[in-house]
Coordinates of C-alpha atoms and ligand atoms in Angstrom, one line a residue:
Chain X
M1 CA -19.7 9.4 -51.4
N2 CA -22.9 9.2 -50.4
N3 CA -23.6 11.0 -47.1
N4 CA -26.8 9.9 -46.9
A5 CA -26.5 6.2 -47.1
Y6 CA -25.4 6.7 -42.8
R7 CA -27.6 7.2 -39.9
F8 CA -26.1 8.6 -36.7
V9 CA -22.6 9.2 -37.8
R10 CA -21.0 12.0 -36.5
P11 CA -21.1 14.8 -40.0
D12 CA -17.5 14.1 -41.1
I13 CA -17.9 10.4 -41.5
A14 CA -17.2 10.8 -45.0
A15 CA -13.6 12.5 -44.4
L16 CA -13.6 10.6 -41.9
L17 CA -13.7 6.9 -43.2
S18 CA -11.4 8.2 -45.7
S19 CA -8.6 10.5 -43.6
E20 CA -4.8 8.9 -43.2
D21 CA -4.7 10.0 -39.3
L22 CA -7.8 8.1 -38.0
F23 CA -6.2 5.9 -35.0
S24 CA -3.8 9.3 -34.6
R25 CA -7.0 12.3 -34.8
A26 CA -7.6 13.9 -31.3
D27 CA -11.1 12.5 -30.9
C28 CA -9.6 9.8 -31.1
E29 CA -9.5 7.3 -27.3
P30 CA -9.7 4.3 -26.0
T31 CA -13.7 2.5 -25.3
R32 CA -12.4 2.1 -21.3
A33 CA -11.6 5.8 -21.2
S34 CA -15.5 6.1 -22.1
Y35 CA -15.8 4.0 -19.6
A36 CA -13.5 5.3 -16.9
R37 CA -15.9 9.9 -17.9
T38 CA -19.2 8.0 -17.4
I39 CA -19.0 5.5 -15.0
L40 CA -17.8 9.0 -12.8
E41 CA -21.2 10.9 -14.1
I42 CA -23.2 7.9 -13.0
G43 CA -21.6 7.9 -10.0
E44 CA -22.4 11.4 -9.1
Q45 CA -26.1 10.5 -9.6
D46 CA -26.7 7.2 -8.2
P47 CA -25.3 7.0 -4.8
R48 CA -25.4 3.1 -5.1
V49 CA -22.9 3.0 -8.6
V50 CA -19.7 1.6 -6.6
V51 CA -16.6 0.9 -8.5
L52 CA -14.5 -2.0 -7.5
D53 CA -11.2 -2.5 -8.9
A54 CA -8.0 -5.1 -9.4
D55 CA -4.9 -3.7 -9.5
V56 CA -5.5 -1.9 -12.7
S57 CA -7.3 0.9 -11.6
K58 CA -5.2 3.4 -13.8
S59 CA -4.8 1.2 -16.5
I60 CA -8.4 1.5 -17.3
G61 CA -9.0 4.7 -15.4
T62 CA -11.5 4.2 -12.6
N63 CA -8.4 5.9 -10.7
K64 CA -10.8 8.7 -10.9
F65 CA -13.7 8.1 -9.6
A66 CA -11.2 7.0 -6.9
E67 CA -10.0 9.8 -6.6
K68 CA -14.1 12.0 -7.4
F69 CA -15.7 8.8 -4.5
P70 CA -13.4 7.7 -2.5
D71 CA -15.7 6.0 -0.4
R72 CA -17.2 3.8 -2.6
S73 CA -14.0 3.0 -4.4
F74 CA -12.7 -0.3 -3.3
N75 CA -9.4 -1.6 -5.0
F76 CA -8.9 -5.9 -4.1
G77 CA -5.4 -5.7 -5.6
I78 CA -4.0 -8.3 -7.8
A79 CA -7.1 -10.7 -6.5
E80 CA -9.5 -10.9 -8.7
Q81 CA -12.6 -14.0 -7.9
N82 CA -12.3 -11.9 -5.0
M83 CA -13.3 -8.7 -6.5
F84 CA -16.4 -10.5 -8.5
A85 CA -17.9 -12.6 -5.8
A86 CA -17.8 -10.0 -3.2
A87 CA -19.0 -7.4 -6.3
A88 CA -21.9 -10.7 -5.9
G89 CA -22.3 -9.8 -2.5
M90 CA -22.6 -6.3 -2.4
A91 CA -25.8 -6.6 -5.5
T92 CA -27.4 -8.2 -3.1
T93 CA -27.2 -5.0 -1.2
G94 CA -29.2 -2.8 -3.6
L95 CA -25.4 -0.9 -5.0
I96 CA -24.4 -1.4 -8.0
P97 CA -21.2 -2.6 -8.2
F98 CA -19.0 -1.9 -11.8
A99 CA -16.5 -3.9 -11.0
S100 CA -13.6 -3.8 -13.6
T101 CA -10.5 -5.2 -15.4
Y102 CA -9.1 -6.6 -18.0
A103 CA -11.2 -8.9 -19.9
V104 CA -8.9 -11.8 -20.4
F105 CA -8.9 -11.5 -16.8
A106 CA -12.9 -10.8 -16.5
S107 CA -14.3 -13.5 -18.4
M108 CA -12.2 -15.5 -17.5
R109 CA -9.5 -16.2 -14.3
A110 CA -13.0 -14.8 -12.2
L111 CA -15.3 -17.1 -14.7
D112 CA -16.2 -19.6 -11.8
M113 CA -17.0 -16.7 -9.3
V114 CA -18.9 -14.8 -13.1
R115 CA -21.7 -17.1 -13.3
N116 CA -22.3 -18.8 -10.2
S117 CA -22.4 -16.2 -8.1
I118 CA -23.5 -13.4 -10.3
H119 CA -25.1 -15.0 -13.3
Y120 CA -26.6 -18.2 -11.3
P121 CA -28.8 -15.2 -9.3
R122 CA -29.0 -12.9 -11.3
L123 CA -27.4 -10.3 -9.6
N124 CA -26.6 -6.8 -10.7
V125 CA -23.3 -6.9 -11.4
K126 CA -22.2 -4.4 -14.6
I127 CA -18.8 -6.4 -15.4
A128 CA -16.2 -3.9 -17.0
A129 CA -13.9 -5.4 -19.0
S130 CA -11.3 -3.8 -20.8
H131 CA -8.5 -4.8 -23.5
S132 CA -10.4 -7.5 -24.7
G133 CA -9.7 -8.5 -28.5
I134 CA -7.0 -8.2 -29.0
T135 CA -6.3 -5.3 -28.7
P136 CA -3.8 -5.2 -26.1
G137 CA -0.8 -5.5 -28.7
P138 CA 2.3 -5.7 -27.6
D139 CA 1.6 -7.2 -24.7
G140 CA 0.6 -9.9 -26.4
V141 CA -1.6 -13.4 -26.0
T142 CA -1.6 -13.6 -21.5
H143 CA -3.4 -10.1 -21.4
Q144 CA -5.0 -10.1 -25.8
G145 CA -9.3 -11.0 -24.8
Q146 CA -10.6 -12.7 -27.4
E147 CA -12.3 -15.0 -26.2
D148 CA -14.8 -12.9 -24.1
L149 CA -16.9 -12.4 -26.5
S150 CA -18.0 -16.3 -26.2
I151 CA -17.5 -16.8 -23.6
M152 CA -20.0 -14.5 -22.3
R153 CA -22.1 -15.9 -24.5
S154 CA -22.2 -18.7 -23.6
I155 CA -24.1 -17.9 -19.4
A156 CA -26.7 -17.8 -19.6
N157 CA -28.5 -14.6 -17.6
S158 CA -25.9 -12.6 -19.5
T159 CA -26.1 -9.9 -21.4
V160 CA -22.9 -9.0 -22.8
I161 CA -22.4 -5.6 -24.7
A162 CA -19.3 -4.1 -27.1
P163 CA -19.3 -1.2 -28.0
A164 CA -17.4 0.8 -31.6
D165 CA -16.7 4.6 -30.1
P166 CA -15.8 6.2 -27.3
T167 CA -19.8 7.9 -28.1
T168 CA -21.8 4.0 -27.8
A169 CA -19.3 3.0 -25.2
A170 CA -20.4 6.1 -23.1
L171 CA -24.5 5.1 -24.4
A172 CA -23.8 1.5 -23.2
V173 CA -22.6 2.1 -19.3
R174 CA -25.4 4.1 -19.0
A175 CA -27.4 1.2 -20.2
A176 CA -25.9 -1.2 -18.6
A177 CA -26.4 0.8 -15.3
E178 CA -30.3 1.8 -14.9
F179 CA -30.6 -2.6 -16.8
E180 CA -31.5 -5.0 -13.8
G181 CA -29.4 -7.9 -13.8
P182 CA -25.7 -8.8 -15.2
V183 CA -24.2 -6.9 -18.0
Y184 CA -20.7 -7.0 -19.6
L185 CA -19.1 -4.9 -21.0
S186 CA -15.9 -4.9 -23.4
F187 CA -14.2 -2.4 -24.8
T188 CA -10.6 -1.4 -26.2
R189 CA -7.3 -0.9 -24.8
D190 CA -6.4 1.3 -28.0
P191 CA -7.7 4.6 -29.1
V192 CA -11.0 3.8 -32.0
P193 CA -12.0 6.8 -33.5
V194 CA -15.1 8.7 -32.7
I195 CA -17.6 7.2 -34.6
F196 CA -21.4 8.8 -34.2
D197 CA -22.9 11.2 -32.5
V198 CA -25.7 12.3 -29.9
S199 CA -28.3 11.4 -31.8
Y200 CA -27.9 7.0 -32.2
P201 CA -30.5 5.6 -30.3
F202 CA -29.4 2.7 -27.7
A203 CA -31.2 0.6 -26.6
I204 CA -29.6 -3.3 -25.4
G205 CA -30.4 -5.6 -28.2
K206 CA -32.1 -3.1 -30.4
A207 CA -28.7 -2.9 -33.2
V208 CA -28.4 -0.4 -35.3
T209 CA -28.4 0.2 -38.9
V210 CA -25.6 2.7 -39.2
R211 CA -25.0 3.0 -43.2
E212 CA -28.1 1.5 -45.3
G213 CA -27.3 -1.0 -48.2
K214 CA -28.8 -3.8 -50.2
D215 CA -26.3 -5.8 -51.6
A216 CA -24.9 -7.8 -48.5
T217 CA -24.8 -6.7 -45.1
I218 CA -22.0 -6.3 -42.4
I219 CA -23.2 -7.5 -39.2
A220 CA -19.7 -5.9 -36.4
N221 CA -18.7 -5.3 -33.4
R222 CA -16.9 -3.8 -30.9
D223 CA -13.2 -2.2 -33.1
L224 CA -14.6 -3.3 -36.7
V225 CA -16.8 -1.9 -36.7
I226 CA -14.9 0.8 -37.9
Q227 CA -13.3 -0.7 -39.9
S228 CA -16.2 -2.2 -41.5
L229 CA -17.9 1.1 -42.4
I230 CA -13.7 1.2 -44.5
A231 CA -15.1 -1.7 -46.2
A232 CA -18.6 0.1 -47.6
E233 CA -16.7 3.5 -47.9
N234 CA -14.0 1.0 -50.7
L235 CA -16.8 -1.6 -52.4
A236 CA -19.1 1.6 -53.3
A237 CA -16.4 2.7 -55.2
Q238 CA -16.7 -1.3 -56.8
Q239 CA -20.7 -1.0 -57.4
V240 CA -21.3 -3.0 -54.2
D241 CA -23.7 -1.7 -52.0
V242 CA -23.1 -2.4 -48.6
R243 CA -24.7 -2.4 -45.5
V244 CA -23.5 -1.8 -41.3
V245 CA -25.1 -2.7 -39.1
D246 CA -23.2 -1.8 -36.1
C247 CA -24.2 -5.5 -34.2
H248 CA -23.2 -3.8 -30.1
T249 CA -25.2 -6.9 -28.2
L250 CA -24.0 -9.8 -29.4
K251 CA -26.6 -11.1 -26.2
P252 CA -29.5 -11.0 -26.6
L253 CA -29.0 -10.9 -30.2
D254 CA -31.3 -9.0 -33.6
D255 CA -32.8 -11.9 -34.8
E256 CA -35.2 -9.4 -36.8
M257 CA -32.1 -7.6 -37.2
V258 CA -30.4 -10.3 -38.7
L259 CA -33.1 -12.1 -40.4
R260 CA -34.1 -8.1 -42.9
A261 CA -30.7 -8.3 -43.7
A262 CA -31.0 -12.5 -45.2
E263 CA -34.1 -11.1 -46.3
E264 CA -33.5 -7.8 -47.9
T265 CA -29.4 -7.6 -48.2
G266 CA -29.6 -11.4 -49.2
A267 CA -25.2 -11.6 -47.7
I268 CA -23.9 -11.5 -44.8
V269 CA -20.5 -11.5 -43.5
T270 CA -19.4 -10.8 -39.4
A271 CA -17.5 -8.8 -37.9
E272 CA -16.1 -8.7 -34.5
N273 CA -12.1 -9.2 -32.9
N274 CA -13.1 -12.1 -31.3
V275 CA -12.1 -15.6 -32.4
Y276 CA -14.1 -16.4 -35.2
F277 CA -16.6 -19.9 -32.2
G278 CA -18.6 -18.2 -29.8
G279 CA -19.0 -15.2 -30.9
L280 CA -21.1 -12.5 -33.1
G281 CA -20.6 -14.8 -35.7
S282 CA -22.2 -18.1 -34.5
A283 CA -24.4 -16.2 -33.0
V284 CA -25.9 -14.9 -36.7
A285 CA -25.2 -17.8 -37.7
E286 CA -27.3 -20.1 -35.4
V287 CA -30.1 -17.5 -36.5
L288 CA -30.1 -18.2 -39.8
V289 CA -29.5 -21.1 -40.3
E290 CA -32.7 -22.2 -38.2
N291 CA -34.7 -19.9 -40.0
R292 CA -33.4 -18.0 -43.4
P293 CA -30.2 -19.8 -44.4
T294 CA -28.1 -18.0 -45.8
P295 CA -24.7 -17.2 -47.8
M296 CA -21.8 -15.9 -44.8
K297 CA -18.5 -15.3 -43.7
R298 CA -17.0 -15.1 -40.5
I299 CA -14.6 -12.3 -40.2
G300 CA -12.4 -13.6 -36.7
V301 CA -8.8 -14.0 -34.7
R302 CA -8.8 -18.0 -36.5
D303 CA -7.9 -21.2 -34.0
T304 CA -4.9 -19.3 -32.8
F305 CA -3.8 -17.4 -30.1
A306 CA -2.5 -14.1 -32.1
E307 CA 1.5 -12.0 -30.5
S308 CA 2.6 -9.4 -29.6
G309 CA 2.8 -6.0 -32.0
P310 CA 1.1 -2.7 -32.7
Y311 CA -3.0 -2.4 -32.3
L312 CA -2.9 -2.1 -36.5
D313 CA -0.4 -4.2 -37.1
L314 CA -1.9 -6.9 -35.2
I315 CA -5.3 -6.5 -36.8
D316 CA -3.5 -7.0 -39.7
Q317 CA -2.0 -9.6 -39.1
Y318 CA -4.4 -11.7 -38.1
G319 CA -7.2 -10.6 -41.0
L320 CA -9.3 -8.8 -39.2
T321 CA -8.9 -5.6 -41.0
A322 CA -11.4 -4.0 -44.3
R323 CA -8.9 -4.9 -46.6
H324 CA -9.9 -9.2 -45.2
I325 CA -14.2 -8.0 -45.0
I326 CA -14.4 -6.5 -48.6
T327 CA -12.9 -9.7 -50.2
A328 CA -14.6 -11.6 -47.8
V329 CA -18.4 -9.7 -49.1
Q330 CA -17.0 -10.6 -52.4
E331 CA -16.9 -13.9 -52.0
V332 CA -20.3 -13.8 -50.2
L333 CA -21.6 -11.5 -53.4
K334 CA -20.7 -14.8 -55.4
R335 CA -22.8 -17.3 -53.2
K336 CA -25.9 -15.4 -53.2
Chain V
M1 CA 27.7 -17.1 -29.5
T2 CA 30.4 -16.6 -26.5
Q3 CA 29.4 -17.8 -23.5
P4 CA 30.6 -16.3 -20.2
Q5 CA 32.8 -18.5 -17.6
V6 CA 30.4 -20.0 -15.1
P7 CA 30.0 -20.3 -11.7
M8 CA 30.9 -15.6 -12.1
S9 CA 32.8 -14.9 -7.9
V10 CA 30.7 -11.8 -6.5
E11 CA 32.3 -9.7 -8.1
D12 CA 31.9 -10.7 -11.9
L13 CA 27.6 -11.0 -10.7
K14 CA 27.7 -7.7 -10.3
Q15 CA 28.9 -6.5 -13.3
M16 CA 27.6 -9.3 -14.9
A17 CA 24.1 -7.2 -13.2
A18 CA 25.0 -4.2 -14.7
T19 CA 25.1 -5.2 -18.0
I20 CA 21.5 -7.1 -17.7
R21 CA 20.6 -3.6 -15.9
C22 CA 21.5 -1.2 -18.9
D23 CA 20.1 -4.0 -21.9
I24 CA 16.9 -4.0 -19.9
I25 CA 16.6 -0.1 -20.4
E26 CA 18.1 -0.7 -24.1
M27 CA 15.4 -3.0 -24.4
V28 CA 12.4 -1.4 -22.7
C29 CA 13.7 2.1 -24.4
T30 CA 13.5 0.4 -28.4
A31 CA 10.5 -1.4 -28.3
G32 CA 8.8 2.0 -26.3
A33 CA 7.2 -0.3 -23.9
G34 CA 7.1 -3.0 -21.3
H35 CA 8.3 -3.0 -17.8
P36 CA 11.4 -1.9 -16.3
G37 CA 10.5 -1.6 -12.4
G38 CA 9.7 -4.2 -12.1
S39 CA 12.5 -6.5 -14.4
L40 CA 15.1 -3.6 -12.2
S41 CA 14.4 -4.9 -9.1
A42 CA 15.2 -8.5 -9.7
T43 CA 17.5 -8.9 -12.1
D44 CA 20.7 -9.7 -9.2
I45 CA 18.6 -11.7 -8.1
V46 CA 18.0 -13.4 -11.6
T47 CA 21.5 -13.0 -12.6
A48 CA 23.2 -14.9 -9.4
L49 CA 21.3 -17.7 -10.8
Y50 CA 21.9 -17.6 -14.3
F51 CA 25.2 -16.7 -13.7
R52 CA 26.3 -18.3 -10.3
L53 CA 23.5 -21.3 -8.9
M54 CA 21.9 -23.0 -12.0
R55 CA 22.0 -26.2 -13.1
I56 CA 21.8 -25.5 -17.0
D57 CA 23.3 -25.5 -20.9
P58 CA 23.3 -23.1 -23.1
S59 CA 24.0 -25.4 -26.3
N60 CA 20.9 -27.9 -24.9
P61 CA 18.1 -25.6 -23.8
R62 CA 15.6 -28.4 -22.7
W63 CA 18.3 -30.3 -21.2
A64 CA 15.8 -32.8 -18.9
D65 CA 17.8 -32.9 -16.1
R66 CA 18.2 -28.2 -16.5
D67 CA 16.8 -26.5 -13.2
R68 CA 14.1 -24.9 -13.6
F69 CA 12.8 -20.8 -13.7
I70 CA 9.9 -20.3 -13.9
L71 CA 9.1 -16.1 -14.0
S72 CA 6.1 -15.6 -12.2
K73 CA 5.6 -12.4 -12.6
G74 CA 6.4 -12.6 -16.3
H75 CA 5.5 -8.3 -17.1
A76 CA 9.4 -8.6 -15.5
C77 CA 10.4 -11.1 -18.8
P78 CA 12.7 -7.8 -20.1
V79 CA 15.2 -8.6 -16.9
W80 CA 14.5 -13.1 -17.9
Y81 CA 15.4 -12.9 -21.7
A82 CA 18.6 -10.9 -21.1
A83 CA 20.1 -12.4 -18.5
L84 CA 19.4 -16.1 -21.4
A85 CA 21.0 -13.5 -24.3
E86 CA 24.0 -12.9 -22.1
R87 CA 24.1 -16.2 -20.7
G88 CA 24.7 -17.4 -24.8
F89 CA 20.8 -19.4 -24.9
F90 CA 20.0 -16.6 -28.6
D91 CA 21.7 -14.2 -30.1
K92 CA 21.6 -10.4 -28.1
S93 CA 20.2 -9.1 -31.5
H94 CA 17.2 -10.1 -30.6
L95 CA 17.2 -7.7 -27.9
G96 CA 15.7 -5.1 -30.0
T97 CA 12.6 -6.8 -30.7
L98 CA 11.1 -7.0 -28.1
R99 CA 7.1 -6.6 -28.8
R100 CA 8.0 -6.3 -32.5
L101 CA 5.3 -8.1 -34.8
G102 CA 7.1 -11.3 -35.3
S103 CA 10.0 -10.8 -32.4
I104 CA 10.4 -14.9 -30.5
L105 CA 10.0 -12.1 -27.0
Q106 CA 6.4 -11.4 -27.3
G107 CA 5.2 -8.4 -24.7
H108 CA 5.5 -11.4 -21.7
P109 CA 7.3 -14.6 -21.7
D110 CA 6.6 -17.8 -24.7
M111 CA 8.1 -20.9 -23.5
N112 CA 7.2 -21.7 -27.4
K113 CA 9.9 -18.7 -28.4
V114 CA 12.3 -18.6 -26.8
P115 CA 15.4 -21.4 -25.9
G116 CA 14.9 -21.0 -22.3
I117 CA 12.3 -19.9 -21.3
D118 CA 10.6 -23.1 -19.5
M119 CA 7.6 -21.4 -18.8
T120 CA 4.9 -19.6 -20.6
T121 CA 4.3 -16.3 -18.1
G122 CA 2.1 -12.8 -17.6
S123 CA -1.1 -13.7 -16.2
L124 CA -0.2 -13.2 -12.3
G125 CA 0.0 -16.5 -9.6
H126 CA 0.2 -19.1 -12.2
G127 CA 4.1 -19.6 -11.8
L128 CA 4.7 -21.3 -8.2
S129 CA 1.6 -23.3 -8.7
V130 CA 3.5 -24.3 -12.3
G131 CA 6.2 -24.9 -10.5
V132 CA 4.5 -27.3 -8.3
G133 CA 4.1 -29.5 -10.7
M134 CA 8.0 -29.1 -11.9
A135 CA 9.0 -29.3 -8.1
L136 CA 6.4 -33.2 -7.5
A137 CA 8.2 -34.9 -11.7
G138 CA 11.6 -34.2 -10.7
K139 CA 10.6 -35.9 -6.9
L140 CA 8.4 -38.6 -9.0
Q141 CA 11.3 -39.4 -11.5
K142 CA 14.3 -39.8 -8.8
K143 CA 15.9 -36.2 -10.9
D144 CA 17.9 -33.7 -8.8
Y145 CA 17.4 -30.5 -10.7
H146 CA 16.2 -27.7 -8.8
V147 CA 12.7 -25.2 -9.3
W148 CA 13.7 -21.5 -9.0
V149 CA 10.1 -19.4 -8.6
V150 CA 10.5 -15.3 -9.3
I151 CA 6.9 -14.3 -7.8
G152 CA 5.4 -10.7 -6.6
D153 CA 4.9 -9.3 -3.7
G154 CA 1.8 -7.3 -5.6
E155 CA 2.0 -11.3 -7.3
S156 CA 0.8 -12.5 -3.9
Q157 CA -2.7 -11.3 -3.3
E158 CA -3.8 -13.2 -5.8
G159 CA -5.4 -16.1 -3.9
S160 CA -4.0 -18.9 -6.0
I161 CA 0.2 -18.4 -4.7
W162 CA -1.3 -19.4 -1.3
E163 CA -2.8 -22.7 -2.8
A164 CA 1.0 -23.6 -4.6
A165 CA 2.1 -23.1 -1.0
M166 CA 0.0 -25.0 1.1
S167 CA 0.4 -27.9 -1.5
A168 CA 4.6 -27.2 -1.5
T169 CA 4.4 -28.0 2.5
K170 CA 2.5 -31.0 2.5
W171 CA 4.9 -32.8 -0.6
K172 CA 7.6 -31.9 1.4
L173 CA 9.5 -30.1 -1.6
D174 CA 12.6 -28.8 -1.1
N175 CA 13.3 -29.4 -4.4
L176 CA 11.8 -25.5 -4.5
T177 CA 12.4 -22.4 -3.7
A178 CA 10.7 -19.7 -4.0
I179 CA 12.0 -15.8 -4.4
L180 CA 9.7 -12.6 -3.4
D181 CA 10.5 -9.6 -4.9
R182 CA 9.2 -7.9 -2.7
N183 CA 9.8 -4.0 -4.0
N184 CA 6.4 -2.9 -2.2
L185 CA 4.5 -2.2 -5.7
Q186 CA 2.4 -3.4 -8.2
N187 CA 0.6 -1.3 -10.9
D188 CA -1.2 1.2 -9.1
F189 CA 0.2 2.0 -5.6
F190 CA 2.6 1.2 -3.2
V191 CA 1.2 -2.4 -2.0
D192 CA 0.6 -1.5 1.1
E193 CA -1.8 1.2 0.5
L194 CA -3.5 -1.1 -1.6
M195 CA -4.0 -4.3 -0.2
P196 CA -2.1 -5.4 2.5
I197 CA -0.1 -8.6 2.9
E198 CA 2.2 -8.2 5.6
P199 CA 3.9 -9.6 7.3
L200 CA 5.1 -12.1 5.1
P201 CA 7.7 -13.4 6.6
D202 CA 4.6 -14.2 9.4
K203 CA 2.8 -15.6 6.7
W204 CA 5.1 -18.3 4.9
R205 CA 6.3 -19.7 8.2
A206 CA 3.4 -20.6 8.9
F207 CA 2.5 -22.0 5.7
G208 CA 5.2 -24.2 6.7
W209 CA 8.2 -22.9 4.5
N210 CA 11.4 -22.5 5.2
T211 CA 11.6 -18.2 5.3
V212 CA 14.0 -16.6 5.0
E213 CA 15.5 -12.8 4.8
I214 CA 17.5 -10.5 2.7
D215 CA 18.5 -8.0 0.7
G216 CA 17.4 -8.6 -2.9
H217 CA 20.2 -6.3 -3.5
N218 CA 23.4 -7.1 -1.9
M219 CA 25.6 -10.0 -3.9
E220 CA 27.2 -11.3 -0.7
E221 CA 23.4 -12.3 0.4
I222 CA 21.6 -13.0 -2.4
V223 CA 24.0 -16.7 -3.3
P224 CA 24.7 -17.8 -0.2
A225 CA 21.2 -17.6 0.6
L226 CA 20.4 -19.4 -2.4
E227 CA 22.8 -22.1 -1.8
G228 CA 22.1 -22.9 1.4
A229 CA 17.8 -22.8 -0.6
K230 CA 19.5 -25.5 -2.0
A231 CA 20.3 -27.7 0.4
F232 CA 17.7 -26.7 2.8
K233 CA 15.8 -30.5 3.6
G234 CA 11.9 -31.1 4.2
A235 CA 10.5 -28.8 3.6
P236 CA 10.4 -25.4 0.3
T237 CA 12.2 -21.9 1.3
I238 CA 10.6 -19.2 0.2
L239 CA 13.5 -16.2 0.7
I240 CA 11.9 -12.7 1.2
A241 CA 14.1 -10.2 -0.6
S242 CA 13.9 -6.9 0.3
T243 CA 14.6 -4.6 -3.2
V244 CA 13.7 -1.0 -4.7
K245 CA 11.2 -1.3 -8.0
G246 CA 13.7 0.2 -10.4
K247 CA 16.9 0.0 -8.9
G248 CA 19.8 1.1 -10.0
V249 CA 18.5 4.0 -12.1
S250 CA 17.4 6.3 -9.8
Y251 CA 14.6 9.0 -10.7
M252 CA 12.8 5.4 -11.4
E253 CA 13.4 4.0 -8.1
N254 CA 10.5 3.9 -5.5
V255 CA 8.2 5.3 -8.5
C256 CA 5.2 3.9 -9.5
E257 CA 4.7 5.2 -13.0
W258 CA 8.3 3.4 -14.2
H259 CA 5.6 -0.1 -13.5
G260 CA 4.5 -0.2 -16.9
K261 CA 6.8 2.8 -19.4
A262 CA 9.8 3.4 -21.8
P263 CA 12.5 5.8 -20.9
C264 CA 12.5 8.4 -23.6
R265 CA 16.2 8.4 -25.4
E266 CA 17.2 10.7 -23.6
E267 CA 16.1 9.6 -20.4
A268 CA 17.4 5.6 -21.8
D269 CA 20.7 7.3 -22.5
R270 CA 21.0 9.2 -18.0
A271 CA 20.3 5.5 -17.4
L272 CA 22.8 3.8 -18.7
D273 CA 25.2 6.7 -17.6
E274 CA 23.8 6.0 -14.6
I275 CA 25.0 2.6 -14.4
R276 CA 27.8 2.5 -15.6
R277 CA 28.9 4.4 -13.9
C278 CA 27.7 3.1 -10.7
S279 CA 29.7 -0.2 -11.6
R280 CA 32.5 1.4 -11.7
E281 CA 33.1 2.5 -8.5
Q282 CA 32.3 -0.7 -7.5
Ligands
TPP401 C1 -4.1 -11.8 -12.8 C2 -3.3 -10.6 -13.3 N1 -3.7 -10.1 -13.2 C3 -3.4 -8.5 -13.4 C4 -2.4 -8.4 -14.1 C5 -2.7 -6.8 -14.5 N2 -0.7 -7.0 -13.9 C6 0.3 -7.0 -14.5 S1 1.5 -6.2 -13.7 C7 0.3 -6.0 -12.7 C8 1.6 -6.1 -10.4 C9 2.4 -6.8 -10.8 O1 2.7 -6.2 -8.7 P1 3.8 -6.8 -8.3 O2 3.5 -8.6 -8.1 O3 4.2 -5.9 -7.3 O4 5.4 -6.5 -10.1 P2 6.3 -5.8 -9.8 O5 5.8 -5.1 -8.5 O6 7.3 -6.9 -9.2 O7 6.6 -5.0 -11.0 C10 -0.7 -6.1 -12.7 C11 -2.0 -5.9 -11.6 C12 -1.8 -9.7 -14.3 N3 -0.5 -9.5 -15.3 N4 -2.1 -10.5 -14.5

């Protein structure tokens, strides 16, 4: 394995990608936990930060913020619409509310509030959405936020971030806190491995090439970055040299990265644990089709609801694992 | 599939409730995840409905004239699945597949997968509105079925519950009964600490509902209250049922953590022992 191909990854990435216990190692963590830890640190430094919950603070981990800063923590109960509109009200006074719930409820239950009272007036509310994609496996469809990225991308004034691992999730939360305006942060319910080290240059809107390659590019976000890296390693064994881009910011999309990948590698696969329309695949396709038509394939949840099941079984069943990405790369290469 | 003799006597209902409690523990333990607390608090109510009150036919689950039941607090579906299986809607062997890939028994109930599930639920605060729709349709089509909806007290924090409440009064939906499983706990904490919603009886009365308070674990009270709700004319009825989250399993009772946690095998065995012992003593 060519370790030189990698950028900003932990030093033992080679061992990690081939390890049997990739998803059960001691340092695996759901990115929601990284959010909960980081917001605690930010709260310490910035008294304007307040955390709003809707009766899932224990599931997300923001109950720790509530314990430490009871005055700056507000649990609205099972009342997401009230919570998001109240967050807008707080933001008008200069507070920086982080309103936390599951992705389905953040992006759909309260969507009218999120659109009309947060994004339209461009208020400085941070929407911290856990259980994105089909990551809350066993709970089933009502709790699987498989559309959140597509929905949030369609709203004007939105910034949409879906970090890949605990390290970049923490960086994303910090960047969101510093950013002026609404930010949607999309986290996983299930544990994912730590991929990156602290050298990772996180900037909103700047995708990061985390593995160099010249034959094709996989552009991925959230929990499919790790699957893409596994796919790239397997393809390397077949003498296919694949670039992997962690496109943590879905919006604004890093158009320049997309066009560079098209020019330098000539074939693109997108990978997202989200419905395969309206999200990352669509965003990349839109850039390519208007500027530089390039052979492309999209990995994502097809036009279907999923079901209950363990996370890893479920993403495999619904076509989101490394083996599906490998097949997609092989197909797209034929069209080069 | 064997079908039990219905309608059951109060004594038989008590035994059936114990059986369903055991099914819940077994299911959630086998699945390794799920929501035992809110399933156990609703068990006596659901048992009385399925084995005494409701006009249903397990061999014809989509019968147009059947009574409808909606578990609006869908996370408590183990109680619904157990009741349907015991009533003969599907084979009990399915209970061991809860939350598994390919199972009909999803983590939250899916009306297209399970015979007898009248509505898909899981996102809180929808079920009472759905019940309003079913009740309006019943009136329009001159059908005499009754619609029963179980809601949670935490769930009652959703504004949509109160939108449903208003509309049911406007249209005088006396073919609709809500049963509020008032177990005083939600996901994070106790309801009155997190977001107080009492006084619930006053609120429902103010919204124009025929409001009756009952002990949600006393079959002698539950059965006549449900019969009274069905007979009441001119307004929808709500039974505000005082319950205990985790009822029947001492270490789960009133303990927040058992909202969404599965017992390990040893804990499950202790729970089963307790439930069986208690039902023998009755
Ligand atoms: C709209 C919505 N928000 C949040 C949740 C997550 N959730 C599942 S159960 C639950 C607590 C429910 O409390 P309650 O209604 O009192 O039910 P019970 O205590 O009887 O189980 C929450 C917040 C959900 N399912 N739906």
